[in-house]
Coordinates of C-alpha atoms and ligand atoms in Angstrom, one line a residue:
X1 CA 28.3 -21.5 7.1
X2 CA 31.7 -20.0 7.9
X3 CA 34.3 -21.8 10.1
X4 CA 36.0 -18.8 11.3
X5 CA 35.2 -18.0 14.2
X6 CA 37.0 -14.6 14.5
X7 CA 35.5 -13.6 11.4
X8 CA 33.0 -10.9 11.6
X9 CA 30.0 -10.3 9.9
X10 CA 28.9 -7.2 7.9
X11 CA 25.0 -8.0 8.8
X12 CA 23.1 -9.2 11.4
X13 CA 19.5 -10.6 10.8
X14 CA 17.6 -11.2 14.1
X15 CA 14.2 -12.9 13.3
X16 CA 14.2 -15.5 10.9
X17 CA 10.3 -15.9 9.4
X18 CA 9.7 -16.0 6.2
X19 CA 11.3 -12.1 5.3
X20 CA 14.4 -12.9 7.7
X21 CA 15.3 -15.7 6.4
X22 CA 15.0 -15.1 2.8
X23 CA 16.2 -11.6 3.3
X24 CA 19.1 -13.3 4.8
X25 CA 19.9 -15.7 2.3
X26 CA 19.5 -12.9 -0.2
X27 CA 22.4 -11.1 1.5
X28 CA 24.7 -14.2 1.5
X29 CA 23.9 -15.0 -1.9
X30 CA 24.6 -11.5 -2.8
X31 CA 28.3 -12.1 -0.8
X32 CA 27.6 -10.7 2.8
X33 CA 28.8 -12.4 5.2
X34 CA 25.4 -12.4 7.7
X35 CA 25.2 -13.3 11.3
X36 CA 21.9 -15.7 11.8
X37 CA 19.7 -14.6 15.3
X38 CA 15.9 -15.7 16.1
X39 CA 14.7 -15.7 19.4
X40 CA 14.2 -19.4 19.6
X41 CA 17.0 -21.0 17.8
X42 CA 15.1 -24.0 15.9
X43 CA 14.4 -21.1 13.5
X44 CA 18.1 -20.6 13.2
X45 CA 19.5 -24.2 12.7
X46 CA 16.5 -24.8 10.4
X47 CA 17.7 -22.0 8.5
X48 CA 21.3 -23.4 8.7
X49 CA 20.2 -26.9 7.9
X50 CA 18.2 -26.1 4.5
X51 CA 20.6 -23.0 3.5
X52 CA 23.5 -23.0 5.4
X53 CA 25.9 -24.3 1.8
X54 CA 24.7 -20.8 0.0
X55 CA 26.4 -18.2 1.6
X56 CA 28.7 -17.2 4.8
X57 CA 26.3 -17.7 7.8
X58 CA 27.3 -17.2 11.0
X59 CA 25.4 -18.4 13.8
X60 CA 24.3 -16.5 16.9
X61 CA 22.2 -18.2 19.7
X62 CA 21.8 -14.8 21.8
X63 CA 21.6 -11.2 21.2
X64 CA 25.5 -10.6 22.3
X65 CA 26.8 -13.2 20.4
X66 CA 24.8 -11.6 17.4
X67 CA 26.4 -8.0 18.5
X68 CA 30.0 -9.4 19.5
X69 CA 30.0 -11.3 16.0
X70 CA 29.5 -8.2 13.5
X71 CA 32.2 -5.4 12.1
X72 CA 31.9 -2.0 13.7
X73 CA 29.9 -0.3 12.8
X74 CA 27.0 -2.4 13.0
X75 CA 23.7 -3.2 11.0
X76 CA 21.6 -5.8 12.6
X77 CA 18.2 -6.3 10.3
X78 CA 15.8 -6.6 12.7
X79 CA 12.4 -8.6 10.9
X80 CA 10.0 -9.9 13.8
X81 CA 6.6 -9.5 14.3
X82 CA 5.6 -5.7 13.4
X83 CA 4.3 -3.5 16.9
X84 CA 5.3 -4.4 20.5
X85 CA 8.1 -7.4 19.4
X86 CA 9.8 -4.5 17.6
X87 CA 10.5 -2.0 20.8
X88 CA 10.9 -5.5 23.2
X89 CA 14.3 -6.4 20.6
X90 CA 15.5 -2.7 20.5
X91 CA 15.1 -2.8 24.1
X92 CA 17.2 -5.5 25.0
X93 CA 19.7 -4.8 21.8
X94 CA 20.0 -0.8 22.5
X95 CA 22.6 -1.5 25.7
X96 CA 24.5 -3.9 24.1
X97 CA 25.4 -1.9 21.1
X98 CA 28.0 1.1 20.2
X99 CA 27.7 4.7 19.1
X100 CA 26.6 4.9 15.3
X101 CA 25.9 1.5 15.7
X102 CA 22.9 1.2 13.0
X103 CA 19.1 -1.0 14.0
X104 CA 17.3 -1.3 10.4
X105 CA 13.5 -2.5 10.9
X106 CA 12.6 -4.2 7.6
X107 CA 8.9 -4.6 8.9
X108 CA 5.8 -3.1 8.4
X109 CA 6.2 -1.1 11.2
X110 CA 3.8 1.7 11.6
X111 CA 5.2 5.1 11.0
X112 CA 4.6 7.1 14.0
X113 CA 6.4 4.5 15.7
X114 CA 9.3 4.6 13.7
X115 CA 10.0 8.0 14.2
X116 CA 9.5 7.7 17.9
X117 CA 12.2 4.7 17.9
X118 CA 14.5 7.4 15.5
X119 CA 14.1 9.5 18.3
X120 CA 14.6 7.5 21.1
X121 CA 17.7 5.9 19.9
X122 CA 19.4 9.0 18.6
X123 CA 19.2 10.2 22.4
X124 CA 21.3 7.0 22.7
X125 CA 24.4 8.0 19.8
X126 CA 22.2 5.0 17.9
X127 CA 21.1 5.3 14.1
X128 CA 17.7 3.9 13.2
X129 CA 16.3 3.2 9.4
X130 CA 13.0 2.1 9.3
X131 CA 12.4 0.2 5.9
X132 CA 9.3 -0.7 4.1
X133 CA 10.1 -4.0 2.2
X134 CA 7.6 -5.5 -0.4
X135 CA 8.0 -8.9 -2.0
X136 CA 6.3 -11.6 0.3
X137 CA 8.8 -14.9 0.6
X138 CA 9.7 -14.7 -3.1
X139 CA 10.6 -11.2 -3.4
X140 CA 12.6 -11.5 -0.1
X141 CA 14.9 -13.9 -1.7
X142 CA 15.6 -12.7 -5.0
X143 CA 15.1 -9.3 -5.0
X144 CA 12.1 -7.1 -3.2
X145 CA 11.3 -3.1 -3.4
X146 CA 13.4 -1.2 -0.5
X147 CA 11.8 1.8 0.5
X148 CA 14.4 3.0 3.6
X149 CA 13.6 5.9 5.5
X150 CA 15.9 7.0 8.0
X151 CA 18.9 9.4 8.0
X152 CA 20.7 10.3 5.0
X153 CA 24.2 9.4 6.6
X154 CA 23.3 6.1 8.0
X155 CA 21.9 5.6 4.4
X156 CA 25.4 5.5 3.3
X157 CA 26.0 2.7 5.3
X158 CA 23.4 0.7 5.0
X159 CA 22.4 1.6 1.1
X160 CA 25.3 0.2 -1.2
X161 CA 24.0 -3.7 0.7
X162 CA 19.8 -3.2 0.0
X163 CA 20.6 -1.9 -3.7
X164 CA 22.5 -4.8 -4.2
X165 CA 19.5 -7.6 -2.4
X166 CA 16.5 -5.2 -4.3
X167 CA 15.0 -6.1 -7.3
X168 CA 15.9 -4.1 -10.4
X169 CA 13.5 -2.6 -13.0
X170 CA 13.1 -4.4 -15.9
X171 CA 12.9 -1.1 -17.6
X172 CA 16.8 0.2 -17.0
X173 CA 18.0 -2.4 -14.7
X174 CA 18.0 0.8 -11.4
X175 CA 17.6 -1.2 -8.1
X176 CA 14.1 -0.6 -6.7
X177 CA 15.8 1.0 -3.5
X178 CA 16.3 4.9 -2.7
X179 CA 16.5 6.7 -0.1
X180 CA 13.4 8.4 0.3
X181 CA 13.4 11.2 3.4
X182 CA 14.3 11.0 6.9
X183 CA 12.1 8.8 9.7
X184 CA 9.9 7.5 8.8
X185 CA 9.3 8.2 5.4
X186 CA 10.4 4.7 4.3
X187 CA 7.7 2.7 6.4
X188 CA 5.4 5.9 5.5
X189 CA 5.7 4.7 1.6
X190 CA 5.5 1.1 2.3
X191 CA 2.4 1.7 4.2
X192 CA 0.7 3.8 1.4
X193 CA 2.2 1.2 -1.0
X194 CA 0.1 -1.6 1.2
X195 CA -3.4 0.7 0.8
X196 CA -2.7 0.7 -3.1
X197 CA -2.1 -3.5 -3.0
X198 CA -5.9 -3.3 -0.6
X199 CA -7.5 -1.5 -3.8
X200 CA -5.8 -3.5 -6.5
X201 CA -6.8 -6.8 -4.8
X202 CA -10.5 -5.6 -4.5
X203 CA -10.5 -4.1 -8.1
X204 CA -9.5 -7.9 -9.2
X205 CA -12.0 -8.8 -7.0
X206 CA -14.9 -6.8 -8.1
X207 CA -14.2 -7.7 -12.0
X208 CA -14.1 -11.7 -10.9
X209 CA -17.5 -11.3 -9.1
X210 CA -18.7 -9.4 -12.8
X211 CA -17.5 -12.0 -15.1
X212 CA -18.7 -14.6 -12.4
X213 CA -22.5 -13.5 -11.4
X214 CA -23.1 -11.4 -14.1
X215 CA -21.6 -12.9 -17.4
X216 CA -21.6 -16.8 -15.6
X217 CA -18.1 -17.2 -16.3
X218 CA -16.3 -19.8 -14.2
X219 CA -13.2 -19.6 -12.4
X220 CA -10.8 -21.9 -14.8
X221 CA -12.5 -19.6 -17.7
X222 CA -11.6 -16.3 -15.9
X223 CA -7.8 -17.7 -15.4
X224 CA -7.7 -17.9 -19.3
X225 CA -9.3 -14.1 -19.4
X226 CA -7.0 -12.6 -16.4
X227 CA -4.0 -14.6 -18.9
X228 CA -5.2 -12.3 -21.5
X229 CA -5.2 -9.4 -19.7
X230 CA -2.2 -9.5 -18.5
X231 CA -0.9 -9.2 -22.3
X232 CA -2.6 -5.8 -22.0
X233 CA -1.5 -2.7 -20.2
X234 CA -3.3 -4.2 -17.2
X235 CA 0.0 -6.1 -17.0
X236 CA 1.4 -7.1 -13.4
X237 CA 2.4 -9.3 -10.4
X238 CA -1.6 -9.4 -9.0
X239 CA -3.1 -9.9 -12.4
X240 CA -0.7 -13.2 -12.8
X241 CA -1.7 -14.6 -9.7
X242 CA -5.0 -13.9 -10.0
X243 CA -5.2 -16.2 -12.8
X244 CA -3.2 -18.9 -10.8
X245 CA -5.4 -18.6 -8.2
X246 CA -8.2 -18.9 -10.4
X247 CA -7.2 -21.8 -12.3
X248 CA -6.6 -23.6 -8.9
X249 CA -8.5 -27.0 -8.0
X250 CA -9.1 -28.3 -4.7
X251 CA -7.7 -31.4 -4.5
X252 CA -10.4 -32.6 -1.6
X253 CA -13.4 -31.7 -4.0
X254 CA -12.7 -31.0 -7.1
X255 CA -14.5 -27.5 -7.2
X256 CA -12.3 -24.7 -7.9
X257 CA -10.3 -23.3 -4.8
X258 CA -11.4 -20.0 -5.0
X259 CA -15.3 -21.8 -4.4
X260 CA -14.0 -23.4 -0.9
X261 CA -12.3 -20.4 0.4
X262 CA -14.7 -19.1 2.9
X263 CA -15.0 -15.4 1.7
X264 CA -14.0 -13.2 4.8
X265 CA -10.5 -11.7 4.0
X266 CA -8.2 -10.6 7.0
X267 CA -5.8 -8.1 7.3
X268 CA -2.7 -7.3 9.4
X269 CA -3.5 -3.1 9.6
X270 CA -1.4 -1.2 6.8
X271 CA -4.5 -0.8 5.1
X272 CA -6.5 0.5 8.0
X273 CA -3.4 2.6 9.1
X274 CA -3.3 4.3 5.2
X275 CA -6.9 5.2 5.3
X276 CA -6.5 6.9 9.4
X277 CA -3.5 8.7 7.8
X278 CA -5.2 9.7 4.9
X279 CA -7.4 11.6 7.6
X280 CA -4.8 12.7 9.5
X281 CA -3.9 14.8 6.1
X282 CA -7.4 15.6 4.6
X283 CA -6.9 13.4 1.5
X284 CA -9.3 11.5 -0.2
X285 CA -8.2 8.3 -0.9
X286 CA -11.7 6.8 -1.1
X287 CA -10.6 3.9 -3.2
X288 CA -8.4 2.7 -1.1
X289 CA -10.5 3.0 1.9
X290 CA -13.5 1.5 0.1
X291 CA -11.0 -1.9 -0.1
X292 CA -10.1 -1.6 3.4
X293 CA -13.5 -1.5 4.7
X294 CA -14.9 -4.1 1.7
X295 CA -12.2 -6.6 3.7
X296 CA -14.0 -5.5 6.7
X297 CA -17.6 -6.1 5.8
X298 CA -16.7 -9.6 4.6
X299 CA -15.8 -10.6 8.0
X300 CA -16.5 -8.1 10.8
X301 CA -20.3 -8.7 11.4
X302 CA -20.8 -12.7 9.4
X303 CA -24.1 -12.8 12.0
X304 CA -25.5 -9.7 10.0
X305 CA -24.0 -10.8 6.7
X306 CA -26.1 -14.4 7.2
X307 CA -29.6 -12.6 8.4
X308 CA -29.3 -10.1 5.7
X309 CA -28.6 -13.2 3.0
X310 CA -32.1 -14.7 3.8
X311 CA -33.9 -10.7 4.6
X312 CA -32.8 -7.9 3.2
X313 CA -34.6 -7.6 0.0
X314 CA -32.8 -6.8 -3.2
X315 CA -34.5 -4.3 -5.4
X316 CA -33.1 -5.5 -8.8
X317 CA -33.5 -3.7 -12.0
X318 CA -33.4 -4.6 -15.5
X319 CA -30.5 -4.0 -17.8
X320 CA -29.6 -3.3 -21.2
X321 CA -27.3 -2.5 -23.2
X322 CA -24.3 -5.0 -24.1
X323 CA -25.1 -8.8 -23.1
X324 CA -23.1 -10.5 -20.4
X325 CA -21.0 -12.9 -22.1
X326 CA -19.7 -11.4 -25.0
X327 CA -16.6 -10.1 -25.6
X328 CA -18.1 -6.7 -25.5
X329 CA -18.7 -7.4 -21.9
X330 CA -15.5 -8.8 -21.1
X331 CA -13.4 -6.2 -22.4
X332 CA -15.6 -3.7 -20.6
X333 CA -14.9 -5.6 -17.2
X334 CA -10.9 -5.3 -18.1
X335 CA -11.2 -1.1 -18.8
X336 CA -13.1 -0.8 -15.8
X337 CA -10.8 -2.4 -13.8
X338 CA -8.1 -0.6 -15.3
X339 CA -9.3 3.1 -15.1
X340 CA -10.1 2.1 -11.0
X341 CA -6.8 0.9 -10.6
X342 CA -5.3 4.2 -12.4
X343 CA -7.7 6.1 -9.8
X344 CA -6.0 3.9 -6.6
X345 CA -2.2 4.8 -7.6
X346 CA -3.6 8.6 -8.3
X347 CA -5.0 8.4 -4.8
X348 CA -1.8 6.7 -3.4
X349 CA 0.3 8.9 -4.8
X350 CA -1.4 12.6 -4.0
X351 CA -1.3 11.3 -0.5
X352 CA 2.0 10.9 -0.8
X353 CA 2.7 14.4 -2.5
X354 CA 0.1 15.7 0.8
X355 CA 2.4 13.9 3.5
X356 CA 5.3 15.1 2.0
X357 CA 4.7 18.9 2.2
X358 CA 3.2 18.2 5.2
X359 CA 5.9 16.1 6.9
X360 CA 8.9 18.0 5.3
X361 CA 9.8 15.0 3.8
X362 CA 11.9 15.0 0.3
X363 CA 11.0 12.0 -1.6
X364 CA 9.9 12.6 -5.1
X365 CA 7.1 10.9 -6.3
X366 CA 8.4 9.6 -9.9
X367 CA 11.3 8.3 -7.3
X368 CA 9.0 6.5 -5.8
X369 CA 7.1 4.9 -8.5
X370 CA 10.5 3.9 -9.8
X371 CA 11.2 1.7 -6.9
X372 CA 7.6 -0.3 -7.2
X373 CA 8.5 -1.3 -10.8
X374 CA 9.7 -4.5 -9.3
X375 CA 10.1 -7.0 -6.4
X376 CA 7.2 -5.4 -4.9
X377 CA 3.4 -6.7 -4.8
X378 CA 1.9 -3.5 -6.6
X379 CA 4.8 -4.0 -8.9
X380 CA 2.7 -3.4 -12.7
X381 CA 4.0 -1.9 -16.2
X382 CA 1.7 0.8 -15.3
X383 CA 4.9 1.8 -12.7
X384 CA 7.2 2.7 -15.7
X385 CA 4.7 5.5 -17.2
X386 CA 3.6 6.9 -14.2
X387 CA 7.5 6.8 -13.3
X388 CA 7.8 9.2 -16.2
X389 CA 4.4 11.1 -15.5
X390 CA 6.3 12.9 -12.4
X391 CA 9.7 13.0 -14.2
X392 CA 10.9 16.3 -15.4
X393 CA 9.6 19.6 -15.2
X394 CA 6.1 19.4 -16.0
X395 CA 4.7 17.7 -12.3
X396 CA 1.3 17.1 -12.4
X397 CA -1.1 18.0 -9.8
X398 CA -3.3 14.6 -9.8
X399 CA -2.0 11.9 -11.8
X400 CA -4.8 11.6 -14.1
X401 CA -4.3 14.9 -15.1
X402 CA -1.1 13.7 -16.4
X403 CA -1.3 14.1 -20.7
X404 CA -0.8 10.7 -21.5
X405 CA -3.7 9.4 -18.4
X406 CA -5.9 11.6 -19.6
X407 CA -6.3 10.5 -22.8
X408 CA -6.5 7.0 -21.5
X409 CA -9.5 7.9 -18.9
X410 CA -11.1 9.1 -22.2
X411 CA -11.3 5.4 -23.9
X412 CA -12.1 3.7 -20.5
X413 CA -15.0 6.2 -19.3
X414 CA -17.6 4.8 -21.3
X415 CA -16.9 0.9 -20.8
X416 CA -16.3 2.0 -16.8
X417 CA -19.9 3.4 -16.2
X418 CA -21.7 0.9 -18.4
X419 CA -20.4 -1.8 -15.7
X420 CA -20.9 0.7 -12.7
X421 CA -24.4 1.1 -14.0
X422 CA -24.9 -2.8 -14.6
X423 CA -23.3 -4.2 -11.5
X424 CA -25.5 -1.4 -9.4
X425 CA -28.8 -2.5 -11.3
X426 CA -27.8 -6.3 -10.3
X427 CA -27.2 -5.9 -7.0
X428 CA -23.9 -6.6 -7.3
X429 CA -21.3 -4.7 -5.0
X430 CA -18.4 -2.6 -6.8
X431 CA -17.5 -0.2 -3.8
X432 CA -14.3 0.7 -5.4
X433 CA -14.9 0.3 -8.5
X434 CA -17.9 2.7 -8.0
X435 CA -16.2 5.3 -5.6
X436 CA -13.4 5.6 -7.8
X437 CA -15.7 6.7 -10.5
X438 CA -17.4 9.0 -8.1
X439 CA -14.0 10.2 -7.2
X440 CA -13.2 10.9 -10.7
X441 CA -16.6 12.5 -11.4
X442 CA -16.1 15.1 -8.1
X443 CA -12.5 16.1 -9.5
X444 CA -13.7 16.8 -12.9
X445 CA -17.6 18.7 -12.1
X446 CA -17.4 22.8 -12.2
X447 CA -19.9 22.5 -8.8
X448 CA -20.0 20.0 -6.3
X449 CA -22.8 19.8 -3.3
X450 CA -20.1 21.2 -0.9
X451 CA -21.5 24.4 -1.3
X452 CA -25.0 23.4 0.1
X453 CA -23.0 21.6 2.9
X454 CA -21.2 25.0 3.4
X455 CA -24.8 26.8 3.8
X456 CA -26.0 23.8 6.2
X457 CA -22.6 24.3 8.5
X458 CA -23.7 28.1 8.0
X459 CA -27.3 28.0 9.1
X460 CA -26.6 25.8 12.4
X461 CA -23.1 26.4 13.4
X462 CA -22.2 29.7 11.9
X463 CA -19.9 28.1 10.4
X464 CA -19.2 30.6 7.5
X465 CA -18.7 29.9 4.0
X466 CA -16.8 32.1 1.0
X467 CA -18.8 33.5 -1.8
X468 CA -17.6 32.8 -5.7
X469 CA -17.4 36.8 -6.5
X470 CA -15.8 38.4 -3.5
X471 CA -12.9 38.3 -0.9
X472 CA -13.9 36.9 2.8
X473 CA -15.9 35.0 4.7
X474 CA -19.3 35.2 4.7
X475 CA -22.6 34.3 7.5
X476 CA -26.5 34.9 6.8
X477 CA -28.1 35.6 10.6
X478 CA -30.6 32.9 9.8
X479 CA -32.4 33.3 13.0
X480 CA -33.4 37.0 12.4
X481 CA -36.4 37.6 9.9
X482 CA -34.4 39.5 7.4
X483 CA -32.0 36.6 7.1
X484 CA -29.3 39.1 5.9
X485 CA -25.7 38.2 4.9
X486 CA -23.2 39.4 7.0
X487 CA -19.3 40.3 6.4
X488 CA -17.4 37.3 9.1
X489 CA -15.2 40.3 9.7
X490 CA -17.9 42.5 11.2
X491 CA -19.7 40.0 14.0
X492 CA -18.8 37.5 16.2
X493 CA -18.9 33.9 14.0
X494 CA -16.5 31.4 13.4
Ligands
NDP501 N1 5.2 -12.2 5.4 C1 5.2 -11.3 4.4 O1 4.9 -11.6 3.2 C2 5.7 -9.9 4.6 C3 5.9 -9.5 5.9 N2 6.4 -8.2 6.1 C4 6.7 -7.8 7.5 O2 8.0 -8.3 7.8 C5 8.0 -8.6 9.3 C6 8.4 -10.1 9.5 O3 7.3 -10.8 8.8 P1 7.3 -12.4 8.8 O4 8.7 -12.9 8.3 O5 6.1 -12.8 8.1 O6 7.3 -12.8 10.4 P2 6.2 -12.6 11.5 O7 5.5 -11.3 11.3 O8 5.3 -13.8 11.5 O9 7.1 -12.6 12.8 C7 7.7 -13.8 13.3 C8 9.1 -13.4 13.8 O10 9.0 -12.5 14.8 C9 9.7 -13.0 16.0 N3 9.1 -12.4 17.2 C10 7.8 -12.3 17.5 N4 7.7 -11.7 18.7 C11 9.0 -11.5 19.2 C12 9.5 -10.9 20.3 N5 8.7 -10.4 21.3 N6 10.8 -10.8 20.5 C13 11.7 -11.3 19.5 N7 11.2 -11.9 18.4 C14 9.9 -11.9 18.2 C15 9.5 -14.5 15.9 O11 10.4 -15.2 16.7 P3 10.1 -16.7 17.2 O12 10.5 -17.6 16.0 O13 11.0 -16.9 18.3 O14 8.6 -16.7 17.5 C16 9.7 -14.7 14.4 O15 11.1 -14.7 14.0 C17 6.7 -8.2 9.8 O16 6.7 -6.8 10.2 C18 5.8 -8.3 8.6 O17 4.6 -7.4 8.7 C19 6.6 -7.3 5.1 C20 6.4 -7.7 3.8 C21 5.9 -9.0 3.5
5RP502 O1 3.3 -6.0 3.3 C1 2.9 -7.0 2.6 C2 3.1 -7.0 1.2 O2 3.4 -5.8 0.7 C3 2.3 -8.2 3.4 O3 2.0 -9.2 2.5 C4 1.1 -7.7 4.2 O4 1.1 -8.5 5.4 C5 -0.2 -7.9 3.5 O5 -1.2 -7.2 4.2 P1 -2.5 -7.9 4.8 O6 -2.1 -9.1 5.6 O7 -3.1 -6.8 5.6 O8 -3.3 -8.3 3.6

């Protein structure tokens, strides 16, 4: 902690939780001088007590000391509770700060609001950067993925400090921090970022419950296998803690952890908020809202979930094909997991492309696969080659169309349905793993069933449809006898 008083910080942080704190220690280690500010102090001095020997700290007990101890212009960090909390600090920090004064938001805030706040405070000669920051605890402190939104010129401020705290790629060393586009395109990627991490965690999921109920494999055995396969191409942050996880005893029992953790899983809302924006743009990220909504069913309705246990009957079926334990079996489990993941990052990342030219926003996609390499959860070798899939000229239009995806979807297709088809027959749920393979199956088919849907929205809305060999829209006057097509152009339909 510094002793002098009249020296001035070059970063506030105001909310010391887990992020703050390490995000603030990350700063000092990196040579900032950071003034400390949490709304109740114990979070401070506890800060000060464990850490205050690594860095220059100086401490702030109220908003204006935080503001009166920091260079002009300033940058407070501001990391509390994501929603409400947010606006309640900017409200009371707003009047006590200076024109092109700078307010970062390193939480998951939710995009809309960011760009009202942007707005709001711009009325005010303030600059506002809302920031998407991945990394949990760990990642805080020694280097997370920075995805800041926010204007280009406060960028300038604010950059040069979060490329130094980011992680950097293993791959060419490039801090995993860029400016992306302007309001709130930074919490935008974050949040799609967060509905990618959903689908990834259920993927995992899916193939445990495989190797588990179908191949009887138990959980300090799966560690070994999710060891393995993180040796493979399948390579990243999730996959090594799975197999932590996995390998994990409970002290008070004995059984593995994984069997005492009662199976409801929460969440905080980035994943519902990526699947309500996905609909927002019309983009079919049905991966990813498969996971969201597989969190939900584990714990929304647990009275149904009981009753349905002892009732609901199962209609198995037999199998055949390769038997459950072998390696066959396993090494199926590992590609189908792997081509659904591909699937969630393709669906992640057209949604992107889709807000982007919908938005006006500028990021570049391979820009933004560059910056989850590492720090971040999703971070996964997988990053550096679709990093390179949207580099250059050639930009695909779905990531799997990308040449060197392709020829990879081509190996894992047959190991992909045989578990699909297994998993189905056992009464075993896969909903991502199975609606990402129905999503790949709808890309790739010359017809799909829309164009019955078209003639249904026809028949009792008039909705109109186009036909495959001419120009226009189309109706059939289904309610006359001679049910004859009809030019849109020429009658009264919609
Ligand atoms: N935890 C994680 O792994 C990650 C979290 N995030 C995001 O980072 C942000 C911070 O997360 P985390 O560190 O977990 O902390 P929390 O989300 O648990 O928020 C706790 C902090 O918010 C402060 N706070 C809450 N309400 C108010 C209020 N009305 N006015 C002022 N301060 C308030 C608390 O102050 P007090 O101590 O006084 O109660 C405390 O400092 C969140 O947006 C979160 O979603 C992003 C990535 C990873
Ligand atoms: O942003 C994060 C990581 O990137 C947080 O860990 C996030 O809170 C996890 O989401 P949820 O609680 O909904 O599982």
């Amino acid at each position: 902690m510094t002793e002098n008083n009249s020296k001035k910080a070059q970063i506030g942080v105001t909310g010391l939780a887990v992020m703050g704190a390490n995000l603030a220690r990350n700063l000092a280690r990196n040579g900032y001088t950071v003034a400390l500010h949490n709304r109740s102090v114990e979070k401070t001095d506890a800060l000060l007590e464990a850490h205050g020997s690594e860095g220059d700290f100086i401490r702030t007990e109220t908003l204006q000391e935080l503001v009166d101890s920091l260079e002009s212009p300033r940058r407070i960090l501001v990391m509390v509770k994501a929603g409400q909390p947010v606006d309640a600090v900017i409200e009371q920090l707003a009047p006590l700060l200076d024109k092109d004064d700078i307010i970062i938001d390193g939480g998951n805030s939710h995009f809309p609001d960011t760009i009202r706040r942007e707005r709001e405070l711009a009325e005010k000669g303030l600059h506002f950067v809302g920031v998407g920051v991945s990394g949990g605890e760990e990642g805080a402190l020694w280097g997370p993925a920075i995805m800041p939104g926010g204007s280009a010129k406060s960028y300038e401020s604010v950059g040069p400090m979060l490329e130094k705290i980011a992680a950097k790629a293993p791959q060419d060393g490039a801090p995993c921090c860029a400016w992306l586009s302007t309001d709130g395109a930074g919490h935008f990627v974050k949040m799609v970022h967060n509905g990618i991490e959903y689908a990834d965690m259920q993927v995992i999921g899916e193939a445990y419950d495989i190797l588990r109920s179908v191949a009887g494999i138990k959980p300090a055995d799966q560690a070994k296998i999710f060891r393995s396969w993180n040796e493979t191409e399948l390579n990243s942050y999730l996959i090594e803690i799975t197999s932590q996880v996995l390998e994990q005893v409970d002290a008070q029992t004995g059984k593995p952890l994984v069997d005492v953790i009662v199976d409801q899983a929460g969440q905080k809302g980035t994943g519902g908020w990526t699947v309500q924006a996905a609909i927002d743009l019309g983009t079919p990220i049905t991966g990813i809202a498969e996971s969201v909504f597989a969190r939900g069913l584990s714990s929304s309705n647990t009275a149904a979930r009981e009753e349905a246990q002892k009732e609901l009957p199962a209609g198995l079926i037999a199998t055949t094909g390769v038997a459950n334990a072998d390696e066959e079996f396993v090494e199926d489990v590992r590609k189908a997991l792997f081509a659904s993941k591909l699937v969630a990052y393709a669906q992640g990342l057209d949604m992107l492309q889709e807000a982007a030219d919908q938005y006006g926003w500028t990021y570049k996609l391979d820009v933004v696969a560059s910056l989850w390499r590492a720090g971040c959860i999703i971070r996964a070798e997988l990053l550096g080659e679709i990093m390179e899939a949207y580099s250059g000229e050639n930009i695909p239009s779905n990531m799997l169309l990308a040449p060197g995806f392709k020829s990879l979807m081509e190996d894992l297709l047959p190991s992909w349905r045989r578990v699909v088809a297994k998993a189905t027959a056992l009464g075993i749920p896969v909903p991502v793993f199975s609606s990402s393979l129905s999503y790949y199956d709808g890309l790739r088919r010359d017809r799909l069933p829309a164009a019955l849907i078209q003639g249904q929205r026809d028949y009792f809305g008039a909705h109109t449809y186009k036909r495959i060999d001419a120009e226009g829209d189309y109706h059939v006057m289904w309610t006359e006898d001679d049910r004859r097509e009809v030019n849109a152009a020429d009658v009264h339909v919609h």
